GROMACS .gro file of C-alpha atoms in nm:
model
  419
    1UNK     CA    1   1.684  -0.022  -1.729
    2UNK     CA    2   1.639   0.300  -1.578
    3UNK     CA    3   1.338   0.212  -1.357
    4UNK     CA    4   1.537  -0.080  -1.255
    5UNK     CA    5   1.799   0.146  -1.148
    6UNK     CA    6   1.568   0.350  -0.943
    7UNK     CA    7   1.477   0.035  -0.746
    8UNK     CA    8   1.752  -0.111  -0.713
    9UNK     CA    9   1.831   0.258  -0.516
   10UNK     CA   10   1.532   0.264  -0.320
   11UNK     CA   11   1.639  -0.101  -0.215
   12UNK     CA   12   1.945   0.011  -0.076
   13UNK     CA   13   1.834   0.288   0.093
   14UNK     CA   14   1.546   0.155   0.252
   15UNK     CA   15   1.779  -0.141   0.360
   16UNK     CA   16   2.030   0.160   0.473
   17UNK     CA   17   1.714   0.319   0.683
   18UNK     CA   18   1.642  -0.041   0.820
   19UNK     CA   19   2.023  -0.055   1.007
   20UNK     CA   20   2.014   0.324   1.098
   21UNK     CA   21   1.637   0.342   1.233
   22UNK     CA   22   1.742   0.127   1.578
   23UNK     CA   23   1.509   0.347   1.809
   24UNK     CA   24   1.221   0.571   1.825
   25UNK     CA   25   1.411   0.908   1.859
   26UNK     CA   26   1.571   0.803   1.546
   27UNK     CA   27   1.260   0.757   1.371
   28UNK     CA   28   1.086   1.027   1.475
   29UNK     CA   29   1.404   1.235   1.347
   30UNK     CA   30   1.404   1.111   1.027
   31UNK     CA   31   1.030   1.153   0.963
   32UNK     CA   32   1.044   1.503   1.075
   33UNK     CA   33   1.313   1.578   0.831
   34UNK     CA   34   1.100   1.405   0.578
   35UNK     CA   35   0.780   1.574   0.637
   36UNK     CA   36   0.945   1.910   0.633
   37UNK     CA   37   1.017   1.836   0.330
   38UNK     CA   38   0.709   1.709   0.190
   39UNK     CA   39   0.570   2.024   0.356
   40UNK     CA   40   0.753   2.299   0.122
   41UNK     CA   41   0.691   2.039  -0.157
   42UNK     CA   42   0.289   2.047  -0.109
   43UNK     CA   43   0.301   2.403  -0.060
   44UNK     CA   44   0.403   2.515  -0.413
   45UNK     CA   45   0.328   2.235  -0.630
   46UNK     CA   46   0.000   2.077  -0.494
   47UNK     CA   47  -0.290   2.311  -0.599
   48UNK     CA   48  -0.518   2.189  -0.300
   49UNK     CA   49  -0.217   2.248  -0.030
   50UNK     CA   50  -0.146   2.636  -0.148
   51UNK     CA   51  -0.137   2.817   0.190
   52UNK     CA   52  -0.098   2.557   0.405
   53UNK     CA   53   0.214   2.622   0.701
   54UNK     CA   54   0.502   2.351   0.568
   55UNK     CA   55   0.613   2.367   0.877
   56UNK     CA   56   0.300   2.286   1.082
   57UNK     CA   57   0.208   1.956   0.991
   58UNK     CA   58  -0.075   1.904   1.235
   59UNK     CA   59  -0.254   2.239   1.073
   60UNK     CA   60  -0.257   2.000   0.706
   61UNK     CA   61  -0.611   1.908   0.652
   62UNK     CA   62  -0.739   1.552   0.727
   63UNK     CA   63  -0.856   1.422   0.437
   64UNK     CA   64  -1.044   1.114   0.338
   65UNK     CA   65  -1.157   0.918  -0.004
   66UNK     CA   66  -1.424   1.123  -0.020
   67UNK     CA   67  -1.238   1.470   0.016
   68UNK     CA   68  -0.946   1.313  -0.257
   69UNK     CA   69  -1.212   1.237  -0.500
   70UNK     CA   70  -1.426   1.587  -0.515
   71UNK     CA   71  -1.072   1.754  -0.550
   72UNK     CA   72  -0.883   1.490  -0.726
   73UNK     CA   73  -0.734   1.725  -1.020
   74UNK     CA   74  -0.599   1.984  -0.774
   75UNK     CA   75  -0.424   1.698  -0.497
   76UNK     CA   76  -0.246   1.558  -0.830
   77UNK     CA   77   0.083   1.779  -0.961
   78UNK     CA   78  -0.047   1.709  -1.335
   79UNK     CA   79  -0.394   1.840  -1.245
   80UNK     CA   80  -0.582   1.535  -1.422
   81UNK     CA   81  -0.910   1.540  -1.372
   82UNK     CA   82  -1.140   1.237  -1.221
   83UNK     CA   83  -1.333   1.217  -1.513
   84UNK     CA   84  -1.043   1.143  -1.726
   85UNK     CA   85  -0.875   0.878  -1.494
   86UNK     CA   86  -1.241   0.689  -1.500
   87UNK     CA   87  -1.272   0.695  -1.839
   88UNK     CA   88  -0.923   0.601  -1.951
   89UNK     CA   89  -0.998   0.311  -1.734
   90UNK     CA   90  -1.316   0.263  -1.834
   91UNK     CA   91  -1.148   0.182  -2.212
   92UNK     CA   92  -0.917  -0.055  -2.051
   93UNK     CA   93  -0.650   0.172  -2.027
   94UNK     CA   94  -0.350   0.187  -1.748
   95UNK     CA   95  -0.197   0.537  -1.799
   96UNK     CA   96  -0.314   0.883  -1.820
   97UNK     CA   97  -0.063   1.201  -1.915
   98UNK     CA   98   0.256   0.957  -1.863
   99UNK     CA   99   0.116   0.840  -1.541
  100UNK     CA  100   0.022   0.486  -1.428
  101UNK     CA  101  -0.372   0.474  -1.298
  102UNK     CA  102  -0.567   0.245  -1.091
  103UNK     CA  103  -0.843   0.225  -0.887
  104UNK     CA  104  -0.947   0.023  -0.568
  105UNK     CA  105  -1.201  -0.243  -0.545
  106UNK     CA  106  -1.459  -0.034  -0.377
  107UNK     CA  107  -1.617  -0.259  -0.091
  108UNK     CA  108  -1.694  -0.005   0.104
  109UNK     CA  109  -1.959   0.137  -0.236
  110UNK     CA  110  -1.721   0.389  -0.372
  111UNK     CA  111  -1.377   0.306  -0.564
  112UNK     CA  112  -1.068   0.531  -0.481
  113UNK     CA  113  -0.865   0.646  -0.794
  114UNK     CA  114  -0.475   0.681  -0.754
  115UNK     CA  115  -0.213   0.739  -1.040
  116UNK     CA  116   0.165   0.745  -0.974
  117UNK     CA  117   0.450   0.812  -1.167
  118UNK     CA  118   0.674   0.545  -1.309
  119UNK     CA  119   0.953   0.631  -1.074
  120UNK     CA  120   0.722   0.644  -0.776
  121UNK     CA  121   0.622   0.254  -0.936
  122UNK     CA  122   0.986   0.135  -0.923
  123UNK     CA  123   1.077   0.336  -0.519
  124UNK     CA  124   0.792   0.100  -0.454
  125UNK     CA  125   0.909  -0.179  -0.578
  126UNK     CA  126   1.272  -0.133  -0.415
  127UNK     CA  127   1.111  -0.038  -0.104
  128UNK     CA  128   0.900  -0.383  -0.073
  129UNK     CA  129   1.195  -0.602  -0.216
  130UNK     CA  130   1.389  -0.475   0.068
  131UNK     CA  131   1.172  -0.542   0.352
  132UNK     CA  132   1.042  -0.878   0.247
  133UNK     CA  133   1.304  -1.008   0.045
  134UNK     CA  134   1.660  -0.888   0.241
  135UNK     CA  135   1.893  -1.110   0.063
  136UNK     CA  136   1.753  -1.035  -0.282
  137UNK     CA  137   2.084  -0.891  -0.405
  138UNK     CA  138   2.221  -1.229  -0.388
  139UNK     CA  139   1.991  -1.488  -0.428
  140UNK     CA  140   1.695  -1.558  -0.678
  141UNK     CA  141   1.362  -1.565  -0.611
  142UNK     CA  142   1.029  -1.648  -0.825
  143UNK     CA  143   0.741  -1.425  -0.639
  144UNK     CA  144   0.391  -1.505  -0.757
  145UNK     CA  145   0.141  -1.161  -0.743
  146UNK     CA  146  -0.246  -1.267  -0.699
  147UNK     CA  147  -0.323  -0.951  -0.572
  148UNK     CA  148  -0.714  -0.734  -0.711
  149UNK     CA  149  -0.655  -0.395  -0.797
  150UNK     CA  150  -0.289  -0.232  -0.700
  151UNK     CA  151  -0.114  -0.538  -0.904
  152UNK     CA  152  -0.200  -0.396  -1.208
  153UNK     CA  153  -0.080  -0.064  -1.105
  154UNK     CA  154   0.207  -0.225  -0.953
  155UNK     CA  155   0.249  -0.513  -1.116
  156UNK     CA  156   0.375  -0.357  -1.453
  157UNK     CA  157   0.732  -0.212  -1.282
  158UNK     CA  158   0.841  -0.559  -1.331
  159UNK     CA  159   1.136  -0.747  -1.152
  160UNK     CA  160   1.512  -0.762  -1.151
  161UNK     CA  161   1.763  -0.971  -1.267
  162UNK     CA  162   1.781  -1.204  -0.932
  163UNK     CA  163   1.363  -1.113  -0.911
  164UNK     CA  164   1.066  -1.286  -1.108
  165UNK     CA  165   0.751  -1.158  -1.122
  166UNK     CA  166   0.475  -1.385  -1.177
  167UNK     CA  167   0.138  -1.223  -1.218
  168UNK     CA  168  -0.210  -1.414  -1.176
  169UNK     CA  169  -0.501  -1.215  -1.217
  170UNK     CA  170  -0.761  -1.313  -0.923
  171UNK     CA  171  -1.062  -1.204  -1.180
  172UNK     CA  172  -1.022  -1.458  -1.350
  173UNK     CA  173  -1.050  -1.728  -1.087
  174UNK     CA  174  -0.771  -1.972  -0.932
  175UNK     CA  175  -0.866  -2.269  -1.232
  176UNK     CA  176  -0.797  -2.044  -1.514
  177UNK     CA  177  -0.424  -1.996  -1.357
  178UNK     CA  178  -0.331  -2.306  -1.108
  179UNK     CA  179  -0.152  -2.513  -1.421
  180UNK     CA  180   0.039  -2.172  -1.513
  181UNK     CA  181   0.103  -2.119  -1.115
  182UNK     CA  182   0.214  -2.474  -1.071
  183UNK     CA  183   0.506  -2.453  -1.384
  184UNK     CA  184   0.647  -2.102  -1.239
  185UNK     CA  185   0.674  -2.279  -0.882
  186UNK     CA  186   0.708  -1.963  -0.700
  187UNK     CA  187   0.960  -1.973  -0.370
  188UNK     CA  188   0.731  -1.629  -0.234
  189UNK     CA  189   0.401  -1.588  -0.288
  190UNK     CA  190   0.160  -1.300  -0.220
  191UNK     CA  191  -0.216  -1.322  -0.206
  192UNK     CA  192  -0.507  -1.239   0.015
  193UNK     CA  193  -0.544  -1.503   0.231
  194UNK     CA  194  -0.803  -1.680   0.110
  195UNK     CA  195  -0.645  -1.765  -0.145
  196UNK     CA  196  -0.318  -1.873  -0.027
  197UNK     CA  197  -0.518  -2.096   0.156
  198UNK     CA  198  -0.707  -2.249  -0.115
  199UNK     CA  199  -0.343  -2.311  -0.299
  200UNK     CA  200  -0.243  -2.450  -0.003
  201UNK     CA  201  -0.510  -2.678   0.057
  202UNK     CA  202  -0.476  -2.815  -0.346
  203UNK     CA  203  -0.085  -2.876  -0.238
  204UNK     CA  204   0.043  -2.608  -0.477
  205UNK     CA  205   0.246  -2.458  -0.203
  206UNK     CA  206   0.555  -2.608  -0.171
  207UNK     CA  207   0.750  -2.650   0.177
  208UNK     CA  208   0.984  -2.370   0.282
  209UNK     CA  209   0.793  -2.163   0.058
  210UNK     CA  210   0.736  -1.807   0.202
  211UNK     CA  211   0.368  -1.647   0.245
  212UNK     CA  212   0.270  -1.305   0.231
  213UNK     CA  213  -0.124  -1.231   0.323
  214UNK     CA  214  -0.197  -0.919   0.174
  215UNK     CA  215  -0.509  -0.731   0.073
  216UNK     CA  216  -0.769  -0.873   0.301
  217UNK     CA  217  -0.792  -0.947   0.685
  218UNK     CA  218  -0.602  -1.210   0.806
  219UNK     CA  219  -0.790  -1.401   1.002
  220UNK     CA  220  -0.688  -1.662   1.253
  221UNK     CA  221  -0.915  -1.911   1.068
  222UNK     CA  222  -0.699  -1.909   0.754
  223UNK     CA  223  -0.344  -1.976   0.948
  224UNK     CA  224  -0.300  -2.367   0.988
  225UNK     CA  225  -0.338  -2.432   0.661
  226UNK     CA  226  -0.108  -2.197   0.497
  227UNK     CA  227   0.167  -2.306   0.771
  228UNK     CA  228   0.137  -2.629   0.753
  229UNK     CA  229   0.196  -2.612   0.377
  230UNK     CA  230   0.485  -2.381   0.400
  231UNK     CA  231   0.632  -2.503   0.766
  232UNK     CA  232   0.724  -2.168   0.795
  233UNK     CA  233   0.522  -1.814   1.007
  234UNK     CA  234   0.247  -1.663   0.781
  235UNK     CA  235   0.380  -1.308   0.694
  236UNK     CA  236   0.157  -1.003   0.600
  237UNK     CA  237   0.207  -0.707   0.340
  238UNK     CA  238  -0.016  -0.437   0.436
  239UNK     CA  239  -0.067  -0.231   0.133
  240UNK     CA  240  -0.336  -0.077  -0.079
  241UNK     CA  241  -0.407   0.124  -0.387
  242UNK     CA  242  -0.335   0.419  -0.118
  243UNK     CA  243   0.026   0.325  -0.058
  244UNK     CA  244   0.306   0.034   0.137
  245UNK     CA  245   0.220   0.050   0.474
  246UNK     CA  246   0.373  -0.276   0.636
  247UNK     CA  247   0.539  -0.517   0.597
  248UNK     CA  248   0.628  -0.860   0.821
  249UNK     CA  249   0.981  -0.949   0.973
  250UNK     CA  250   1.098  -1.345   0.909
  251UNK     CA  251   0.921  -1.395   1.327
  252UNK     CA  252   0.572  -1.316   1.122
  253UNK     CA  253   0.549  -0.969   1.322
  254UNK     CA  254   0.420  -0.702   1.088
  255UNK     CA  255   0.581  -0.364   1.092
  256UNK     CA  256   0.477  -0.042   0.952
  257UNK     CA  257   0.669   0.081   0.702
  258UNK     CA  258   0.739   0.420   0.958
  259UNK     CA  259   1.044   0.473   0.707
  260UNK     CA  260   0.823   0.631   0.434
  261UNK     CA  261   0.488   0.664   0.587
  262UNK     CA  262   0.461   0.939   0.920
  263UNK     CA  263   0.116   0.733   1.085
  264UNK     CA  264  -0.078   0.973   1.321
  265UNK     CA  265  -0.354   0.753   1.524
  266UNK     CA  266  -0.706   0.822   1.577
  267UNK     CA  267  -0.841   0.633   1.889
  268UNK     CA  268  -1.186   0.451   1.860
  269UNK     CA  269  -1.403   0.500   2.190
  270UNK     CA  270  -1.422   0.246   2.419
  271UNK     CA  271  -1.133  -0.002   2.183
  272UNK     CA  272  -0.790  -0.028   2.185
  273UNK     CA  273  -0.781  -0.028   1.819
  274UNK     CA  274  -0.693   0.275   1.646
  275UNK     CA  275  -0.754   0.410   1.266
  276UNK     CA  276  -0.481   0.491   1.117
  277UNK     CA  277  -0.405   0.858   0.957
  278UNK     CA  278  -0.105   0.853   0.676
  279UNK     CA  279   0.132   1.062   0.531
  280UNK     CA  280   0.367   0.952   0.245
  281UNK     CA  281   0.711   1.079   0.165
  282UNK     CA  282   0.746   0.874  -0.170
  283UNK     CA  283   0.435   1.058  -0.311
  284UNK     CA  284   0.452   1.310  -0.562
  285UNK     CA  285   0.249   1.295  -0.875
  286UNK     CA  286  -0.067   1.269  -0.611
  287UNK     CA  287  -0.034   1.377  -0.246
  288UNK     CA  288  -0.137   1.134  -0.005
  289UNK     CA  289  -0.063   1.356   0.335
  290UNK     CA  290  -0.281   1.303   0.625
  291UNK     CA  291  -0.491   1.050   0.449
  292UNK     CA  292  -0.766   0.885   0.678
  293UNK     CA  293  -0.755   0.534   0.643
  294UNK     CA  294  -1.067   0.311   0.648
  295UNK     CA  295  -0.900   0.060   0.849
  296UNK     CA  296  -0.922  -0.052   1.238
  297UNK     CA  297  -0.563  -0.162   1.389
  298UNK     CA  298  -0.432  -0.299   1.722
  299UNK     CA  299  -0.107  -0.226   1.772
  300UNK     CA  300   0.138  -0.423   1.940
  301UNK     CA  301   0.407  -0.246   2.216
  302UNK     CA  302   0.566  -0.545   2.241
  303UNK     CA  303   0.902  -0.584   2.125
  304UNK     CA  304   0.961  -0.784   1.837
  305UNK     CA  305   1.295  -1.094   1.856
  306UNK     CA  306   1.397  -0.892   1.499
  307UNK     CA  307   1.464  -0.640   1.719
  308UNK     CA  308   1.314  -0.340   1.461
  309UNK     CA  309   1.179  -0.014   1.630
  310UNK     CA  310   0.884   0.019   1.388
  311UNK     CA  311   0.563   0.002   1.536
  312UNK     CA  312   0.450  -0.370   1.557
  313UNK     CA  313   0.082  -0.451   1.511
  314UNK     CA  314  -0.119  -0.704   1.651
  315UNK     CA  315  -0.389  -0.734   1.394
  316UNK     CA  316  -0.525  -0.520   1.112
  317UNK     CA  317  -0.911  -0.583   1.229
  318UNK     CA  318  -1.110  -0.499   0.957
  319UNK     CA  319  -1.235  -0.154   0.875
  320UNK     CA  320  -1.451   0.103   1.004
  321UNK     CA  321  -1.738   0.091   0.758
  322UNK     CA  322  -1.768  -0.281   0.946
  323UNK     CA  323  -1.814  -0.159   1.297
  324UNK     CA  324  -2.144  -0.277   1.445
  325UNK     CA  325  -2.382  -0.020   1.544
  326UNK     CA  326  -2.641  -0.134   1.725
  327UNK     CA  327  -2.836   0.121   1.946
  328UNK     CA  328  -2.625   0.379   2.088
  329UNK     CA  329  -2.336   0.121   2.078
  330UNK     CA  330  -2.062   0.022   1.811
  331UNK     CA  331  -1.929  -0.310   1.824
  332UNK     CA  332  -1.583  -0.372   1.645
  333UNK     CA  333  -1.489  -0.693   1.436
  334UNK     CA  334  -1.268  -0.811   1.681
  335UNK     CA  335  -1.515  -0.885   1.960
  336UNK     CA  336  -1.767  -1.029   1.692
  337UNK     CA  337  -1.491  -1.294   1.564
  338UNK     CA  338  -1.345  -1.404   1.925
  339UNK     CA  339  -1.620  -1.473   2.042
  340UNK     CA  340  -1.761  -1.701   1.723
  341UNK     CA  341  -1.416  -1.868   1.756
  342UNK     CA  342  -1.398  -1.924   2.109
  343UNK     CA  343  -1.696  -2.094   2.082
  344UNK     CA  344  -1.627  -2.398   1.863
  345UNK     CA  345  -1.264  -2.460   1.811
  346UNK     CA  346  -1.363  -2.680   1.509
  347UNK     CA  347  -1.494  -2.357   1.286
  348UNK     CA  348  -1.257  -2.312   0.971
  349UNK     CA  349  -1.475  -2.047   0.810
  350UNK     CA  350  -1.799  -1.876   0.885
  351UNK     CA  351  -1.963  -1.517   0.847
  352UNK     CA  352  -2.089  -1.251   1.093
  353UNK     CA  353  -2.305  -0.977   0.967
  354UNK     CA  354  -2.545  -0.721   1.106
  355UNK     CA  355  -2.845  -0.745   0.873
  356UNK     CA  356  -3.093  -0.482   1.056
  357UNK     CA  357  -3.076  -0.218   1.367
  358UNK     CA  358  -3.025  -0.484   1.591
  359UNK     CA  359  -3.024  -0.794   1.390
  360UNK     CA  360  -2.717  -0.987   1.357
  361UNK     CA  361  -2.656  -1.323   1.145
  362UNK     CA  362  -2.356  -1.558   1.178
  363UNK     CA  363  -2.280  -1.902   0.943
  364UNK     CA  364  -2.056  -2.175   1.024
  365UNK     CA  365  -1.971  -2.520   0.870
  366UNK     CA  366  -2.179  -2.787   0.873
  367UNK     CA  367  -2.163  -2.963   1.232
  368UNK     CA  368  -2.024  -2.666   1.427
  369UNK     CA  369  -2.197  -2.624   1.783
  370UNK     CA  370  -2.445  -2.316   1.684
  371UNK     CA  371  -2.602  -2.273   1.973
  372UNK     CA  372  -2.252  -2.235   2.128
  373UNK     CA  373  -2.177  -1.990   1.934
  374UNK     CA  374  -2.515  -1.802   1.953
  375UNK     CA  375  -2.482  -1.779   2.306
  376UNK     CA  376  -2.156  -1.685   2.247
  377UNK     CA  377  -2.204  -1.375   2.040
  378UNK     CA  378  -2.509  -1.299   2.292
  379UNK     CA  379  -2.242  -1.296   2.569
  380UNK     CA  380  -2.036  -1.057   2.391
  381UNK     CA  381  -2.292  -0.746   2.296
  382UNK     CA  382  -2.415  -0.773   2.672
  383UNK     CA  383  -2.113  -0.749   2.794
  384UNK     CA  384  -2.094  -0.458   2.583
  385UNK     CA  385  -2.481  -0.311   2.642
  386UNK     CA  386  -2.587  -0.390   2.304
  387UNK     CA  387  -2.923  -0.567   2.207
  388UNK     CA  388  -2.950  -0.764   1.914
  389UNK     CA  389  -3.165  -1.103   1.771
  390UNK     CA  390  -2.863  -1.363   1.693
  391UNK     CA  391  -2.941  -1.614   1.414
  392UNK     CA  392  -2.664  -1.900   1.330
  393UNK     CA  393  -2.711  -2.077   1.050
  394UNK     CA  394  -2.514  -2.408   0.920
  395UNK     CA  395  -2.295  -2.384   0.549
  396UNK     CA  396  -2.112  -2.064   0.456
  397UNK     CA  397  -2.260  -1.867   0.161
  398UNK     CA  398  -2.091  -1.802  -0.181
  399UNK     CA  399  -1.930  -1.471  -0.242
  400UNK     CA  400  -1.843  -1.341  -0.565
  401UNK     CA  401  -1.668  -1.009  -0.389
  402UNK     CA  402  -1.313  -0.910  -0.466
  403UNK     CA  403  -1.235  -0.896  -0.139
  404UNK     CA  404  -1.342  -1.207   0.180
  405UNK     CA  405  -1.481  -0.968   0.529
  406UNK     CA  406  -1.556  -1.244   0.687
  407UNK     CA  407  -1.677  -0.995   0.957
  408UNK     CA  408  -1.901  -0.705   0.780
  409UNK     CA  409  -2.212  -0.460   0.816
  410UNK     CA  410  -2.464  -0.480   0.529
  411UNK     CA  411  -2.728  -0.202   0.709
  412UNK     CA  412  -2.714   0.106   0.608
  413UNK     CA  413  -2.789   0.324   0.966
  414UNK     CA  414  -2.848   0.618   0.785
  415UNK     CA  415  -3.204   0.448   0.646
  416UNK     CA  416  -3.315   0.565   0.970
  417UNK     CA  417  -3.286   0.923   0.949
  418UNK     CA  418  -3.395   0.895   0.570
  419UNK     CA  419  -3.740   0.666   0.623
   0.00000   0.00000   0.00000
């Protein structure tokens, strides 16, 4: 009862930060309050922050994955050590020290480690409940979790009264669960979307239904057949094992949660997306201040019909270990998958990888024009002064990854300077 109490508080105040954050100077207030804050907070109870100005946020350290893992015991206020987090998981076990532990999925070759306290669980929880489910104070909902990863160390804060959580465990494949699925007849559901789509496509997505893509890119692709099941916008959750960083309005716009996350912006030459650099104010049992994210963005300056102030983005494109590099030029997902789609409206699915220096394969479904989109993705490294051998190939290959990059780079550049 107590954690529910602590979320049904962070509910109302991020709800109470939603009506009173109308405009940038007002957000930009109320995260420099907050980071002040976290500032004297890292200072004298973070090991790895001692000496650091509170004051002077832009003289914190950038840090990264691979900084938080070499000092993992001193950026946590209990000072567990790596080791033990691994091998508490490692026996199938979710808490260490009266924390809650997880780990990411590692795509990128390397798993992150988090843990977070139970309140830090249940401010979470009240802080997502608010933003995608507004009128959850007075009217039930059934909200179906098929999320890798952050649902177990999420998952276990539970639900309300007026909020049931359903849990389906994406390890164990959409058969083992789809009767189970079908019987708790969810009115929200959140999954990557892949796999909303495949629900939708078996009709176990009922009309009116709302969607939340989460944990993977959501690519154009995967839309029409998660709206047309619904009849409503395809919303987004962007979140991780890292922390809540967005979340969609009811127009399908996703927001960034700019309420509890300060997000400083690290241009990518010659793009207009931008990688993302985040600060939390929830955090406490681990810092996660000035935390490089792995992920590519386009924002959107656009205003949004909710009328919000937070920052509206266009697309999350994929992440940086993904960006093309071929010869003295990097290629970003974005330019890859527009062109592949421009080329044959008719392609539902396909695959774009760079499989050498300046080798670069791409499948599509059976029947799709593939020397269309050859000469497509030719087009598109010119333009940018990149030369590569496209091959297309018909029929999409199996994955058995936790996570669908439908866009990826499997060479590793740095053979070069090793061989």
């Amino acid at each position: 009862m107590i954690g529910l109490a602590v979320a049904a508080r962070a509910y109302a105040r991020a709800r109470w930060r939603m009506a009173r954050l109308r405009d940038r100077a007002a957000i930009e207030r109320h995260q420099s309050a907050r980071l002040a804050r976290l500032g004297w907070y890292l200072a004298r109870d973070i090991p790895f922050y001692r000496g650091i100005d509170p004051a002077r946020v832009g003289s914190w350290p950038i840090v990264d994955k691979a900084t938080m893992l070499a000092n993992f015991a001193a950026m946590n206020r209990a000072g567990v050590a790596l080791d033990t987090v691994r091998a508490a998981l490692a026996r199938g076990e979710d808490r260490v020290e009266g924390h809650a532990i997880g780990h990411s999925t590692g795509t990128s070759g390397n798993r992150g480690y988090f843990l977070v306290s139970d309140a830090e669980r249940y401010v979470w929880l009240g802080t997502l409940l608010a933003k995608a489910l507004p009128d959850a104070l007075w009217r039930r909902h059934r909200v179906a979790l098929a999320l890798p990863g952050f649902s177990r160390l999420y998952g276990a804060a539970g639900g309300g009264s007026r909020v049931r959580l359903g849990l389906f465990d994406l390890t164990e494949g959409v058969d083992a669960w789809a009767a189970r699925f079908a019987a708790f007849a969810p009115d929200t559901i959140v999954a990557p979307p892949k796999v909303l789509r495949h629900l939708a496509e078996r009709g176990l997505v009922a009309r009116g239904t709302t969607a939340f893509a989460a944990a993977e890119v959501l690519d154009p692709v995967d839309v029409p057949a998660i709206r047309a099941a619904t009849g409503l916008p395809v919303r987004q959750i962007y979140m991780a094992t890292e922390g809540l960083f967005g979340v969609s309005c009811a127009h399908g716009t996703l927001h960034l949660a700019e309420d509890v996350v300060a997000f400083e912006w690290e241009a990518l030459a010659a793009s207009a997306l931008v990688q993302p650099v985040v600060t939390d104010f929830t955090r406490r049992a681990q810092a996660m201040a000035r935390y490089r994210m792995n992920d590519l963005l386009r924002l959107d300056p656009s205003p949004c019909p909710c009328g919000s102030a937070l920052q509206a983005v266009a697309a999350v494109e994929g992440r940086r270990d993904d960006l093309f590099l071929i010869g003295a030029t990097t290629v970003t997902p974005d330019v890859l998958r527009n062109a592949l789609l421009d080329a044959d409206p008719r392609i539902d699915d396909f695959r774009i990888v760079q499989t050498g220096p300046t080798a670069v394969a791409a499948a599509i479904p059976p029947g799709c024009d593939a020397a269309a989109v050859r000469a497509g993705l030719r087009v598109a490294l010119t333009r940018l002064g990149a030369d590569a051998a496209v091959t297309v190939s018909h029929g999409i290959p199996a994955t058995d990854a936790t996570k669908l990059r439908r866009v990826r780079r499997d060479w590793d550049h740095n053979q070069i300077s090793a061989s």
